[in-house]
mmCIF file of C-alpha atoms in Angstrom:
data_model
loop_
_atom_site.group_PDB
_atom_site.id
_atom_site.type_symbol
_atom_site.label_atom_id
_atom_site.label_comp_id
_atom_site.label_asym_id
_atom_site.label_seq_id
_atom_site.Cartn_x
_atom_site.Cartn_y
_atom_site.Cartn_z
ATOM 1 C CA UNK U 26 -15.370 2.126 0.303
ATOM 2 C CA UNK U 27 -14.165 5.156 2.178
ATOM 3 C CA UNK U 28 -11.228 4.916 4.526
ATOM 4 C CA UNK U 29 -10.170 7.687 6.863
ATOM 5 C CA UNK U 30 -6.519 8.139 7.695
ATOM 6 C CA UNK U 31 -4.840 10.531 10.045
ATOM 7 C CA UNK U 32 -3.215 13.545 8.475
ATOM 8 C CA UNK U 33 0.324 14.179 9.638
ATOM 9 C CA UNK U 34 2.675 17.007 8.866
ATOM 10 C CA UNK U 35 6.056 15.390 8.303
ATOM 11 C CA UNK U 36 9.222 16.892 9.596
ATOM 12 C CA UNK U 37 11.944 14.758 7.964
ATOM 13 C CA UNK U 38 14.809 13.809 10.219
ATOM 14 C CA UNK U 39 17.865 16.006 9.959
ATOM 15 C CA UNK U 40 20.214 14.968 7.198
ATOM 16 C CA UNK U 41 23.185 13.021 8.488
ATOM 17 C CA UNK U 42 26.679 14.389 7.869
ATOM 18 C CA UNK U 43 27.786 13.766 4.292
ATOM 19 C CA UNK U 44 30.450 11.359 5.496
ATOM 20 C CA UNK U 45 27.683 9.195 6.961
ATOM 21 C CA UNK U 46 25.452 9.406 3.912
ATOM 22 C CA UNK U 47 27.765 7.359 1.718
ATOM 23 C CA UNK U 48 27.446 4.457 4.162
ATOM 24 C CA UNK U 49 23.636 4.572 4.037
ATOM 25 C CA UNK U 50 23.258 5.211 0.303
ATOM 26 C CA UNK U 51 20.580 2.965 -1.157
ATOM 27 C CA UNK U 52 18.988 2.154 2.219
ATOM 28 C CA UNK U 53 16.761 3.925 4.708
ATOM 29 C CA UNK U 54 15.388 3.388 8.201
ATOM 30 C CA UNK U 55 11.633 3.611 8.716
ATOM 31 C CA UNK U 56 10.335 4.473 12.187
ATOM 32 C CA UNK U 57 6.856 3.121 12.934
ATOM 33 C CA UNK U 58 4.199 4.517 15.262
ATOM 34 C CA UNK U 59 5.358 2.171 18.035
ATOM 35 C CA UNK U 60 8.952 3.318 17.491
ATOM 36 C CA UNK U 61 10.134 0.182 15.711
ATOM 37 C CA UNK U 62 13.050 0.888 13.367
ATOM 38 C CA UNK U 63 13.088 -1.091 10.142
ATOM 39 C CA UNK U 64 15.971 -0.802 7.695
ATOM 40 C CA UNK U 65 15.089 -1.496 4.064
ATOM 41 C CA UNK U 66 16.577 -0.894 0.610
ATOM 42 C CA UNK U 67 15.533 2.433 -0.847
ATOM 43 C CA UNK U 68 14.204 0.652 -3.950
ATOM 44 C CA UNK U 69 11.762 -1.241 -1.715
ATOM 45 C CA UNK U 70 10.690 1.785 0.328
ATOM 46 C CA UNK U 71 10.173 3.826 -2.844
ATOM 47 C CA UNK U 72 7.269 1.586 -3.907
ATOM 48 C CA UNK U 73 5.502 3.860 -1.414
ATOM 49 C CA UNK U 74 5.075 7.160 -3.234
ATOM 50 C CA UNK U 75 5.030 8.963 0.115
ATOM 51 C CA UNK U 76 8.384 7.517 1.188
ATOM 52 C CA UNK U 77 9.790 8.171 -2.269
ATOM 53 C CA UNK U 78 8.945 11.847 -1.878
ATOM 54 C CA UNK U 79 10.471 11.948 1.598
ATOM 55 C CA UNK U 80 13.721 10.440 0.383
ATOM 56 C CA UNK U 81 16.391 12.899 -0.650
ATOM 57 C CA UNK U 82 18.373 12.307 -3.815
ATOM 58 C CA UNK U 83 21.916 13.584 -4.285
ATOM 59 C CA UNK U 84 23.666 13.956 -7.623
ATOM 60 C CA UNK U 85 27.308 13.286 -8.433
ATOM 61 C CA UNK U 86 28.298 16.604 -6.844
ATOM 62 C CA UNK U 87 26.478 15.789 -3.623
ATOM 63 C CA UNK U 88 23.674 18.252 -4.333
ATOM 64 C CA UNK U 89 20.084 17.515 -3.479
ATOM 65 C CA UNK U 90 17.961 17.086 -6.586
ATOM 66 C CA UNK U 91 14.330 16.446 -7.351
ATOM 67 C CA UNK U 92 12.782 13.122 -6.452
ATOM 68 C CA UNK U 93 12.344 10.760 -9.430
ATOM 69 C CA UNK U 94 8.948 10.392 -11.037
ATOM 70 C CA UNK U 95 6.788 7.506 -9.739
ATOM 71 C CA UNK U 96 7.644 4.281 -11.526
ATOM 72 C CA UNK U 97 11.209 5.355 -12.317
ATOM 73 C CA UNK U 98 13.547 2.503 -11.279
ATOM 74 C CA UNK U 99 16.194 3.469 -8.768
ATOM 75 C CA UNK U 100 19.705 2.305 -9.532
ATOM 76 C CA UNK U 101 21.605 0.457 -6.814
ATOM 77 C CA UNK U 102 24.634 2.601 -5.977
ATOM 78 C CA UNK U 103 28.119 1.064 -5.901
ATOM 79 C CA UNK U 104 29.783 0.648 -2.526
ATOM 80 C CA UNK U 105 32.426 3.394 -2.281
ATOM 81 C CA UNK U 106 35.893 2.590 -1.047
ATOM 82 C CA UNK U 107 36.933 4.054 2.351
ATOM 83 C CA UNK U 108 38.964 6.804 0.669
ATOM 84 C CA UNK U 109 36.390 7.594 -2.035
ATOM 85 C CA UNK U 110 34.945 11.130 -2.024
ATOM 86 C CA UNK U 111 31.477 11.495 -0.619
ATOM 87 C CA UNK U 112 30.357 12.879 -3.983
ATOM 88 C CA UNK U 113 30.639 9.324 -5.364
ATOM 89 C CA UNK U 114 27.300 8.432 -3.822
ATOM 90 C CA UNK U 115 24.384 8.236 -6.247
ATOM 91 C CA UNK U 116 21.591 8.280 -3.699
ATOM 92 C CA UNK U 117 21.253 9.602 -0.198
ATOM 93 C CA UNK U 118 18.326 9.466 2.162
ATOM 94 C CA UNK U 119 17.674 10.748 5.635
ATOM 95 C CA UNK U 120 18.849 8.313 8.291
ATOM 96 C CA UNK U 121 15.252 7.882 9.416
ATOM 97 C CA UNK U 122 11.870 8.349 7.745
ATOM 98 C CA UNK U 123 8.915 8.653 10.149
ATOM 99 C CA UNK U 124 5.819 6.527 9.568
ATOM 100 C CA UNK U 125 3.696 7.786 12.479
ATOM 101 C CA UNK U 126 0.350 6.280 11.464
ATOM 102 C CA UNK U 127 1.461 2.655 10.991
ATOM 103 C CA UNK U 128 2.467 0.109 13.644
ATOM 104 C CA UNK U 129 5.634 -1.938 13.200
ATOM 105 C CA UNK U 130 3.898 -5.266 12.473
ATOM 106 C CA UNK U 131 1.689 -3.704 9.795
ATOM 107 C CA UNK U 132 4.607 -1.754 8.337
ATOM 108 C CA UNK U 133 6.677 -4.935 8.035
ATOM 109 C CA UNK U 134 3.786 -6.659 6.267
ATOM 110 C CA UNK U 135 3.397 -3.712 3.888
ATOM 111 C CA UNK U 136 7.130 -3.737 3.137
ATOM 112 C CA UNK U 137 6.888 -7.435 2.322
ATOM 113 C CA UNK U 138 4.462 -6.450 -0.423
ATOM 114 C CA UNK U 139 6.754 -3.633 -1.573
ATOM 115 C CA UNK U 140 9.718 -5.999 -1.889
ATOM 116 C CA UNK U 141 7.787 -8.471 -4.037
ATOM 117 C CA UNK U 142 6.134 -5.736 -6.090
ATOM 118 C CA UNK U 143 9.558 -4.210 -6.803
ATOM 119 C CA UNK U 144 10.785 -7.588 -8.123
ATOM 120 C CA UNK U 145 7.608 -8.855 -9.771
ATOM 121 C CA UNK U 146 5.055 -6.059 -10.182
ATOM 122 C CA UNK U 147 1.481 -7.078 -9.521
ATOM 123 C CA UNK U 148 -0.785 -6.706 -12.579
ATOM 124 C CA UNK U 149 -3.249 -3.833 -12.397
ATOM 125 C CA UNK U 150 -6.608 -4.772 -10.874
ATOM 126 C CA UNK U 151 -9.682 -3.683 -12.797
ATOM 127 C CA UNK U 152 -12.543 -2.003 -10.980
ATOM 128 C CA UNK U 153 -15.014 -3.470 -10.293
ATOM 129 C CA UNK U 154 -13.464 -6.877 -9.754
ATOM 130 C CA UNK U 155 -14.822 -9.449 -12.161
ATOM 131 C CA UNK U 156 -14.680 -12.531 -9.965
ATOM 132 C CA UNK U 157 -15.374 -13.755 -6.461
ATOM 133 C CA UNK U 158 -12.008 -15.557 -6.552
ATOM 134 C CA UNK U 159 -8.944 -13.408 -6.007
ATOM 135 C CA UNK U 160 -6.847 -16.113 -7.709
ATOM 136 C CA UNK U 161 -8.583 -15.187 -10.970
ATOM 137 C CA UNK U 162 -7.360 -11.615 -10.617
ATOM 138 C CA UNK U 163 -3.780 -11.639 -9.277
ATOM 139 C CA UNK U 164 -0.848 -14.120 -9.193
ATOM 140 C CA UNK U 165 -0.653 -16.769 -6.478
ATOM 141 C CA UNK U 166 1.953 -14.952 -4.364
ATOM 142 C CA UNK U 167 -0.358 -11.982 -3.891
ATOM 143 C CA UNK U 168 -3.331 -14.235 -3.110
ATOM 144 C CA UNK U 169 -1.376 -15.908 -0.299
ATOM 145 C CA UNK U 170 0.050 -12.592 0.888
ATOM 146 C CA UNK U 171 -3.348 -10.978 1.448
ATOM 147 C CA UNK U 172 -4.871 -14.094 3.063
ATOM 148 C CA UNK U 173 -4.784 -12.524 6.525
ATOM 149 C CA UNK U 174 -7.125 -11.917 9.443
ATOM 150 C CA UNK U 175 -9.727 -9.199 8.949
ATOM 151 C CA UNK U 176 -8.019 -6.855 11.412
ATOM 152 C CA UNK U 177 -4.708 -7.061 9.533
ATOM 153 C CA UNK U 178 -6.488 -6.707 6.183
ATOM 154 C CA UNK U 179 -8.092 -3.406 7.120
ATOM 155 C CA UNK U 180 -4.869 -2.232 8.782
ATOM 156 C CA UNK U 181 -3.011 -2.908 5.519
ATOM 157 C CA UNK U 182 -5.635 -0.989 3.546
ATOM 158 C CA UNK U 183 -5.241 2.008 5.861
ATOM 159 C CA UNK U 184 -1.445 1.730 5.724
ATOM 160 C CA UNK U 185 -1.477 1.531 1.919
ATOM 161 C CA UNK U 186 -3.700 4.611 1.808
ATOM 162 C CA UNK U 187 -1.459 6.553 4.172
ATOM 163 C CA UNK U 188 1.832 5.466 2.553
ATOM 164 C CA UNK U 189 0.408 5.911 -0.950
ATOM 165 C CA UNK U 190 1.016 2.370 -2.216
ATOM 166 C CA UNK U 191 -1.645 2.157 -4.948
ATOM 167 C CA UNK U 192 -1.094 -1.514 -5.818
ATOM 168 C CA UNK U 193 -1.405 -2.637 -2.184
ATOM 169 C CA UNK U 194 -4.511 -0.505 -1.730
ATOM 170 C CA UNK U 195 -6.041 -2.095 -4.829
ATOM 171 C CA UNK U 196 -5.157 -5.591 -3.599
ATOM 172 C CA UNK U 197 -6.656 -5.013 -0.162
ATOM 173 C CA UNK U 198 -9.861 -3.548 -1.563
ATOM 174 C CA UNK U 199 -10.111 -6.381 -4.103
ATOM 175 C CA UNK U 200 -9.829 -8.890 -1.265
ATOM 176 C CA UNK U 201 -12.707 -7.165 0.535
ATOM 177 C CA UNK U 202 -14.764 -6.922 -2.661
ATOM 178 C CA UNK U 203 -14.306 -10.617 -3.487
ATOM 179 C CA UNK U 204 -15.402 -11.536 0.016
ATOM 180 C CA UNK U 205 -18.502 -9.371 -0.199
ATOM 181 C CA UNK U 206 -19.486 -10.676 -3.627
ATOM 182 C CA UNK U 207 -19.285 -14.238 -2.295
ATOM 183 C CA UNK U 208 -21.575 -13.584 0.686
ATOM 184 C CA UNK U 209 -25.217 -14.691 0.573
ATOM 185 C CA UNK U 210 -27.598 -11.759 0.932
ATOM 186 C CA UNK U 211 -28.725 -12.726 4.440
ATOM 187 C CA UNK U 212 -25.139 -13.087 5.658
ATOM 188 C CA UNK U 213 -24.217 -9.716 4.146
ATOM 189 C CA UNK U 214 -27.205 -8.112 5.884
ATOM 190 C CA UNK U 215 -26.205 -9.672 9.215
ATOM 191 C CA UNK U 216 -22.567 -8.594 9.041
ATOM 192 C CA UNK U 217 -23.340 -5.020 8.009
ATOM 193 C CA UNK U 218 -26.566 -4.533 9.953
ATOM 194 C CA UNK U 219 -28.671 -4.013 6.839
ATOM 195 C CA UNK U 220 -32.345 -3.813 7.694
ATOM 196 C CA UNK U 221 -34.758 -6.012 5.784
ATOM 197 C CA UNK U 222 -36.564 -3.656 3.441
ATOM 198 C CA UNK U 223 -39.350 -4.864 1.197
ATOM 199 C CA UNK U 224 -39.358 -3.129 -2.196
ATOM 200 C CA UNK U 225 -42.090 -2.953 -4.761
ATOM 201 C CA UNK U 226 -41.341 -4.434 -8.168
ATOM 202 C CA UNK U 227 -40.809 -0.947 -9.607
ATOM 203 C CA UNK U 228 -38.448 0.063 -6.780
ATOM 204 C CA UNK U 229 -36.472 -3.163 -7.192
ATOM 205 C CA UNK U 230 -36.163 -2.542 -10.946
ATOM 206 C CA UNK U 231 -34.819 0.961 -10.319
ATOM 207 C CA UNK U 232 -32.289 -0.273 -7.763
ATOM 208 C CA UNK U 233 -31.060 -3.028 -10.089
ATOM 209 C CA UNK U 234 -30.665 -0.580 -12.973
ATOM 210 C CA UNK U 235 -28.701 1.832 -10.803
ATOM 211 C CA UNK U 236 -26.388 -0.942 -9.595
ATOM 212 C CA UNK U 237 -26.031 -2.945 -12.791
ATOM 213 C CA UNK U 238 -22.221 -2.639 -12.579
ATOM 214 C CA UNK U 239 -22.283 -5.158 -9.690
ATOM 215 C CA UNK U 240 -23.428 -7.868 -12.078
ATOM 216 C CA UNK U 241 -20.450 -7.416 -14.420
#
């Protein structure tokens, strides 16, 4: 499956004054395409590799350092006392991170996945999927999570692609794949406007050999 997403050049919001950063350490505000502002823990947002890269990290001296490698757990910073120096913060992020290609409702749904995945990581999904039942592939929570209308499903796939959330992208594509594998041939042809083509025995043998992976 090929999914096209809009390419956007990000201009991260200006860093807040250091005095304000200690109050927002460990959290960030995401701004959706429809200008909805959603505040989430940084550990949740960082499941998105794109948002992780956008987040700024400060060290004990208040200097900006390199973003952590994907998969590196982010520590929850302690709450500094009112008279504590700003350098006590362990993490700092821009007040707002723009998400210009994702609507608020879809972004909230994607963040729901991120929160669960941060607590209980979803097992890796093999490709191609080996069953027509998603419950045979991922835990129950993820099966219920992705049981959405088709419009939301494809919106989540596009959002996962744009935000670089590999596990969510895999889950969405697996949901689509399971649905396609379960369709009778005539229903598949109707939904995807596949013309009825009559093949010779030799042509059918060649096609089956070239697509043997679908029978795994």
